[in-house]
PDB file of C-alpha atoms in Angstrom:
ATOM      1  CA  THR A 581      33.479  48.496 -65.500  1.00 58.00           C
ATOM      2  CA  GLY A 582      34.798  46.258 -68.219  1.00 64.00           C
ATOM      3  CA  GLN A 583      35.355  42.726 -69.311  1.00 66.00           C
ATOM      4  CA  GLN A 584      38.327  40.747 -70.534  1.00 64.00           C
ATOM      5  CA  THR A 585      38.199  37.161 -71.769  1.00 67.00           C
ATOM      6  CA  VAL A 586      41.228  34.889 -71.799  1.00 63.00           C
ATOM      7  CA  SER A 587      41.164  31.479 -73.507  1.00 60.00           C
ATOM      8  CA  VAL A 588      43.708  28.840 -72.577  1.00 60.00           C
ATOM      9  CA  LEU A 589      44.464  25.670 -74.555  1.00 58.00           C
ATOM     10  CA  VAL A 590      45.665  22.923 -72.219  1.00 58.00           C
ATOM     11  CA  ASP A 591      47.457  19.828 -73.457  1.00 57.00           C
ATOM     12  CA  ALA A 592      45.473  17.285 -71.426  1.00 50.00           C
ATOM     13  CA  THR A 593      48.070  14.551 -71.878  1.00 52.00           C
ATOM     14  CA  ARG A 594      50.224  16.373 -69.358  1.00 53.00           C
ATOM     15  CA  ASN A 595      47.383  16.790 -66.854  1.00 53.00           C
ATOM     16  CA  ILE A 596      45.046  13.797 -67.200  1.00 53.00           C
ATOM     17  CA  GLY A 597      42.919  13.452 -64.076  1.00 55.00           C
ATOM     18  CA  ASN A 598      44.219  16.711 -62.580  1.00 64.00           C
ATOM     19  CA  THR A 599      42.583  20.095 -62.259  1.00 67.00           C
ATOM     20  CA  LEU A 600      43.345  23.422 -63.866  1.00 69.00           C
ATOM     21  CA  THR A 601      43.402  26.233 -61.309  1.00 74.00           C
ATOM     22  CA  ASN A 602      42.811  29.836 -62.315  1.00 74.00           C
ATOM     23  CA  GLU A 603      43.435  32.797 -60.047  1.00 77.00           C
ATOM     24  CA  THR A 604      42.910  36.305 -61.360  1.00 78.00           C
ATOM     25  CA  ARG A 605      43.752  39.539 -59.569  1.00 77.00           C
ATOM     26  CA  LEU A 606      42.894  43.004 -60.843  1.00 78.00           C
ATOM     27  CA  GLN A 607      44.159  46.241 -59.390  1.00 79.00           C
ATOM     28  CA  ASN A 608      43.447  49.807 -60.433  1.00 84.00           C
ATOM     29  CA  SER A 609      45.844  52.744 -60.296  1.00 84.00           C
ATOM     30  CA  ALA A 610      43.993  54.664 -57.532  1.00 85.00           C
ATOM     31  CA  ASN A 611      45.692  55.529 -54.262  1.00 86.00           C
ATOM     32  CA  PRO A 612      45.034  53.374 -52.325  1.00 85.00           C
ATOM     33  CA  PRO A 613      44.426  50.809 -55.091  1.00 84.00           C
ATOM     34  CA  LYS A 614      41.214  48.825 -55.297  1.00 84.00           C
ATOM     35  CA  ILE A 615      41.766  45.095 -55.695  1.00 82.00           C
ATOM     36  CA  ALA A 616      39.391  42.435 -57.041  1.00 80.00           C
ATOM     37  CA  SER A 617      40.163  38.740 -57.386  1.00 77.00           C
ATOM     38  CA  ALA A 618      38.531  35.577 -58.671  1.00 78.00           C
ATOM     39  CA  HIS A 619      39.409  31.919 -58.307  1.00 75.00           C
ATOM     40  CA  SER A 620      38.185  28.838 -60.206  1.00 76.00           C
ATOM     41  CA  VAL A 621      39.079  25.152 -60.451  1.00 73.00           C
ATOM     42  CA  ILE A 622      38.225  23.167 -63.589  1.00 68.00           C
ATOM     43  CA  PRO A 623      38.778  19.402 -63.971  1.00 63.00           C
ATOM     44  CA  VAL A 624      40.816  18.342 -67.011  1.00 62.00           C
ATOM     45  CA  ALA A 625      39.002  15.685 -69.056  1.00 57.00           C
ATOM     46  CA  SER A 626      40.573  12.268 -68.711  1.00 50.00           C
ATOM     47  CA  GLU A 627      40.287  11.257 -72.342  1.00 61.00           C
ATOM     48  CA  TYR A 628      43.271  10.727 -74.590  1.00 69.00           C
ATOM     49  CA  PRO A 629      43.660  13.199 -77.482  1.00 81.00           C
ATOM     50  CA  ILE A 630      44.514  10.355 -79.864  1.00 90.00           C
ATOM     51  CA  LYS A 631      42.020   7.611 -80.701  1.00 92.00           C
ATOM     52  CA  LEU A 632      43.155   4.203 -81.907  1.00 94.00           C
ATOM     53  CA  SER A 633      40.986   1.648 -83.635  1.00 94.00           C
ATOM     54  CA  VAL A 634      41.855  -1.912 -84.583  1.00 96.00           C
ATOM     55  CA  ASN A 635      40.040  -3.644 -87.435  1.00 96.00           C
ATOM     56  CA  VAL A 636      40.742  -7.313 -88.154  1.00 96.00           C
ATOM     57  CA  THR A 637      39.217  -9.279 -91.027  1.00 96.00           C
ATOM     58  CA  PRO A 638      37.914 -11.868 -91.208  1.00 96.00           C
ATOM     59  CA  ASN A 639      36.346 -12.018 -87.761  1.00 94.00           C
ATOM     60  CA  PRO A 640      35.823 -14.703 -86.511  1.00 94.00           C
ATOM     61  CA  VAL A 641      38.771 -16.552 -88.006  1.00 96.00           C
ATOM     62  CA  VAL A 642      39.730 -20.205 -88.565  1.00 96.00           C
ATOM     63  CA  PRO A 643      43.156 -21.837 -88.088  1.00 96.00           C
ATOM     64  CA  GLY A 644      45.378 -21.345 -91.145  1.00 96.00           C
ATOM     65  CA  GLU A 645      43.427 -18.303 -92.358  1.00 96.00           C
ATOM     66  CA  LEU A 646      45.053 -15.081 -93.586  1.00 97.00           C
ATOM     67  CA  LEU A 647      44.293 -12.053 -91.407  1.00 96.00           C
ATOM     68  CA  HIS A 648      44.262  -8.431 -92.519  1.00 97.00           C
ATOM     69  CA  ILE A 649      44.932  -6.074 -89.610  1.00 97.00           C
ATOM     70  CA  GLU A 650      44.331  -2.336 -89.963  1.00 97.00           C
ATOM     71  CA  LEU A 651      45.212   0.188 -87.256  1.00 97.00           C
ATOM     72  CA  THR A 652      43.766   3.700 -87.512  1.00 96.00           C
ATOM     73  CA  VAL A 653      45.246   6.607 -85.564  1.00 96.00           C
ATOM     74  CA  THR A 654      43.088   9.736 -85.248  1.00 95.00           C
ATOM     75  CA  ASN A 655      44.306  13.015 -83.762  1.00 94.00           C
ATOM     76  CA  GLU A 656      41.129  14.442 -82.219  1.00 90.00           C
ATOM     77  CA  SER A 657      42.969  17.314 -80.567  1.00 87.00           C
ATOM     78  CA  SER A 658      43.266  20.818 -81.950  1.00 87.00           C
ATOM     79  CA  ILE A 659      47.060  20.710 -82.083  1.00 90.00           C
ATOM     80  CA  ASP A 660      49.458  18.886 -84.394  1.00 92.00           C
ATOM     81  CA  ARG A 661      51.337  15.966 -82.850  1.00 92.00           C
ATOM     82  CA  SER A 662      54.935  15.007 -83.592  1.00 92.00           C
ATOM     83  CA  ASN A 663      57.436  12.275 -82.697  1.00 93.00           C
ATOM     84  CA  LEU A 664      54.622   9.720 -82.636  1.00 95.00           C
ATOM     85  CA  VAL A 665      55.332   6.015 -82.221  1.00 96.00           C
ATOM     86  CA  LEU A 666      52.572   3.438 -82.688  1.00 97.00           C
ATOM     87  CA  ALA A 667      53.298   0.075 -81.037  1.00 97.00           C
ATOM     88  CA  MET A 668      51.583  -3.314 -80.960  1.00 96.00           C
ATOM     89  CA  HIS A 669      52.532  -6.473 -79.081  1.00 95.00           C
ATOM     90  CA  TYR A 670      52.593  -9.142 -81.777  1.00 96.00           C
ATOM     91  CA  PRO A 671      49.866 -11.553 -80.619  1.00 96.00           C
ATOM     92  CA  ASP A 672      50.204 -15.247 -79.943  1.00 95.00           C
ATOM     93  CA  LYS A 673      48.332 -17.714 -82.165  1.00 96.00           C
ATOM     94  CA  LEU A 674      49.756 -16.008 -85.273  1.00 96.00           C
ATOM     95  CA  ASN A 675      52.603 -17.241 -87.454  1.00 95.00           C
ATOM     96  CA  ALA A 676      55.663 -15.025 -87.567  1.00 94.00           C
ATOM     97  CA  THR A 677      55.288 -12.377 -90.253  1.00 93.00           C
ATOM     98  CA  ALA A 678      58.020 -10.694 -92.259  1.00 92.00           C
ATOM     99  CA  ASN A 679      58.542  -6.932 -92.110  1.00 89.00           C
ATOM    100  CA  ILE A 680      57.634  -6.930 -95.817  1.00 87.00           C
ATOM    101  CA  ASN A 681      54.022  -7.718 -94.773  1.00 91.00           C
ATOM    102  CA  ILE A 682      53.854  -4.512 -92.702  1.00 92.00           C
ATOM    103  CA  SER A 683      52.904  -1.163 -94.265  1.00 93.00           C
ATOM    104  CA  ASN A 684      54.360   2.293 -93.632  1.00 92.00           C
ATOM    105  CA  SER A 685      57.835   1.064 -92.620  1.00 91.00           C
ATOM    106  CA  GLY A 686      56.549  -0.717 -89.539  1.00 93.00           C
ATOM    107  CA  SER A 687      59.020  -3.239 -88.179  1.00 92.00           C
ATOM    108  CA  CYS A 688      59.924  -5.697 -85.444  1.00 92.00           C
ATOM    109  CA  PRO A 689      63.350  -6.073 -83.797  1.00 89.00           C
ATOM    110  CA  ASP A 690      64.396  -8.645 -86.430  1.00 86.00           C
ATOM    111  CA  SER A 691      63.238  -9.068 -90.010  1.00 88.00           C
ATOM    112  CA  TYR A 692      60.273 -11.137 -88.713  1.00 90.00           C
ATOM    113  CA  CYS A 693      57.684 -10.434 -86.014  1.00 93.00           C
ATOM    114  CA  ASN A 694      57.282 -13.222 -83.471  1.00 94.00           C
ATOM    115  CA  THR A 695      54.844 -13.674 -80.587  1.00 94.00           C
ATOM    116  CA  GLY A 696      55.391 -11.077 -77.848  1.00 93.00           C
ATOM    117  CA  GLU A 697      57.701  -8.822 -79.843  1.00 95.00           C
ATOM    118  CA  ILE A 698      56.909  -5.140 -80.224  1.00 95.00           C
ATOM    119  CA  LEU A 699      55.896  -4.143 -83.730  1.00 95.00           C
ATOM    120  CA  SER A 700      56.292  -0.380 -84.146  1.00 96.00           C
ATOM    121  CA  TRP A 701      55.730   2.428 -86.611  1.00 96.00           C
ATOM    122  CA  ASN A 702      57.389   5.847 -86.433  1.00 95.00           C
ATOM    123  CA  LEU A 703      54.527   8.055 -87.579  1.00 93.00           C
ATOM    124  CA  ASP A 704      56.410  11.317 -86.971  1.00 85.00           C
ATOM    125  CA  ARG A 705      53.781  14.055 -87.416  1.00 91.00           C
ATOM    126  CA  LEU A 706      49.970  13.860 -87.362  1.00 95.00           C
ATOM    127  CA  ALA A 707      48.110  17.104 -88.017  1.00 95.00           C
ATOM    128  CA  ALA A 708      45.177  18.163 -85.839  1.00 93.00           C
ATOM    129  CA  LYS A 709      41.831  16.555 -86.716  1.00 94.00           C
ATOM    130  CA  THR A 710      43.390  14.058 -89.163  1.00 96.00           C
ATOM    131  CA  SER A 711      44.000  10.321 -89.190  1.00 96.00           C
ATOM    132  CA  THR A 712      46.340   7.779 -90.719  1.00 96.00           C
ATOM    133  CA  ARG A 713      46.222   4.006 -91.222  1.00 97.00           C
ATOM    134  CA  VAL A 714      48.787   1.237 -91.112  1.00 97.00           C
ATOM    135  CA  ASN A 715      48.286  -2.400 -92.104  1.00 96.00           C
ATOM    136  CA  LEU A 716      49.800  -5.829 -91.747  1.00 96.00           C
ATOM    137  CA  THR A 717      48.927  -9.394 -92.676  1.00 96.00           C
ATOM    138  CA  SER A 718      49.543 -12.647 -90.883  1.00 96.00           C
ATOM    139  CA  ILE A 719      48.256 -16.226 -90.778  1.00 96.00           C
ATOM    140  CA  VAL A 720      46.558 -17.899 -87.803  1.00 97.00           C
ATOM    141  CA  ILE A 721      48.597 -20.919 -86.648  1.00 96.00           C
ATOM    142  CA  TRP A 722      47.180 -24.303 -87.704  1.00 95.00           C
ATOM    143  CA  ASN A 723      46.986 -25.737 -84.181  1.00 95.00           C
ATOM    144  CA  ALA A 724      45.171 -22.763 -82.598  1.00 94.00           C
ATOM    145  CA  SER A 725      42.506 -23.914 -80.143  1.00 94.00           C
ATOM    146  CA  LEU A 726      38.934 -23.414 -81.303  1.00 94.00           C
ATOM    147  CA  GLY A 727      37.120 -20.872 -79.161  1.00 95.00           C
ATOM    148  CA  SER A 728      40.313 -19.122 -78.055  1.00 96.00           C
ATOM    149  CA  LEU A 729      40.947 -15.420 -78.579  1.00 96.00           C
ATOM    150  CA  ILE A 730      43.620 -13.539 -80.482  1.00 97.00           C
ATOM    151  CA  SER A 731      44.182 -10.230 -78.683  1.00 97.00           C
ATOM    152  CA  PHE A 732      45.476  -7.157 -80.476  1.00 97.00           C
ATOM    153  CA  ARG A 733      46.742  -4.425 -78.096  1.00 96.00           C
ATOM    154  CA  VAL A 734      48.092  -1.144 -79.436  1.00 96.00           C
ATOM    155  CA  LYS A 735      49.288   2.127 -77.952  1.00 96.00           C
ATOM    156  CA  ILE A 736      50.598   5.420 -79.263  1.00 94.00           C
ATOM    157  CA  GLU A 737      53.157   7.652 -77.598  1.00 93.00           C
ATOM    158  CA  GLU A 738      54.543  11.115 -78.243  1.00 92.00           C
ATOM    159  CA  ASN A 739      58.038  11.609 -76.834  1.00 91.00           C
ATOM    160  CA  ASN A 740      57.466   8.539 -74.597  1.00 90.00           C
ATOM    161  CA  VAL A 741      54.191   9.933 -73.168  1.00 88.00           C
ATOM    162  CA  LEU A 742      51.119   7.748 -73.670  1.00 89.00           C
ATOM    163  CA  LEU A 743      48.497   9.466 -75.853  1.00 88.00           C
ATOM    164  CA  GLY A 744      46.104   6.616 -76.586  1.00 88.00           C
ATOM    165  CA  GLU A 745      45.377   2.906 -76.456  1.00 91.00           C
ATOM    166  CA  GLY A 746      43.268   0.481 -78.454  1.00 91.00           C
ATOM    167  CA  LYS A 747      42.378  -3.189 -78.414  1.00 93.00           C
ATOM    168  CA  LYS A 748      40.508  -5.847 -80.343  1.00 95.00           C
ATOM    169  CA  ASP A 749      39.891  -9.522 -79.608  1.00 96.00           C
ATOM    170  CA  ILE A 750      38.852 -12.003 -82.270  1.00 96.00           C
ATOM    171  CA  ARG A 751      37.659 -15.555 -81.741  1.00 96.00           C
ATOM    172  CA  ILE A 752      39.011 -18.651 -83.483  1.00 96.00           C
ATOM    173  CA  GLN A 753      36.154 -20.780 -84.828  1.00 92.00           C
ATOM    174  CA  ARG A 754      35.444 -23.388 -87.513  1.00 78.00           C
TER     175      ARG A 754
END
């Protein structure tokens, strides 16, 4: 008789929606040997290990108003992450913004971010159970239609593998 416990840490980003299969076989040294086996299947949780939140102020907003956009990246996993890239499609209904208005060395393909371009931050490493924030400012275009939405969509990848997504919509009002 006896007992042995084995703990396994699985990086769920590589197995989202799949199952983890365990098969154990024990054999003693008797002649002939006695064999015991066990089999189990455990579903891997389909949640991303990285959480993204988007905070935009003011909300709602009026045409011509200055927006403050804050993106928070939280590593909820128990392992450090590296080679992280945070990306956001620069929304329509915003004036182009210069890279100087973007914190933490975030940048667009040119020195200004225009509608539809990818604004990105190379975050490199994020320790387990920690978070970081990046910010940018922009101005709502003057001719934005009242009642329309400005949609902020962000994602984070590690070595080109999606780890998390976030979104926020704000309404244009008077």
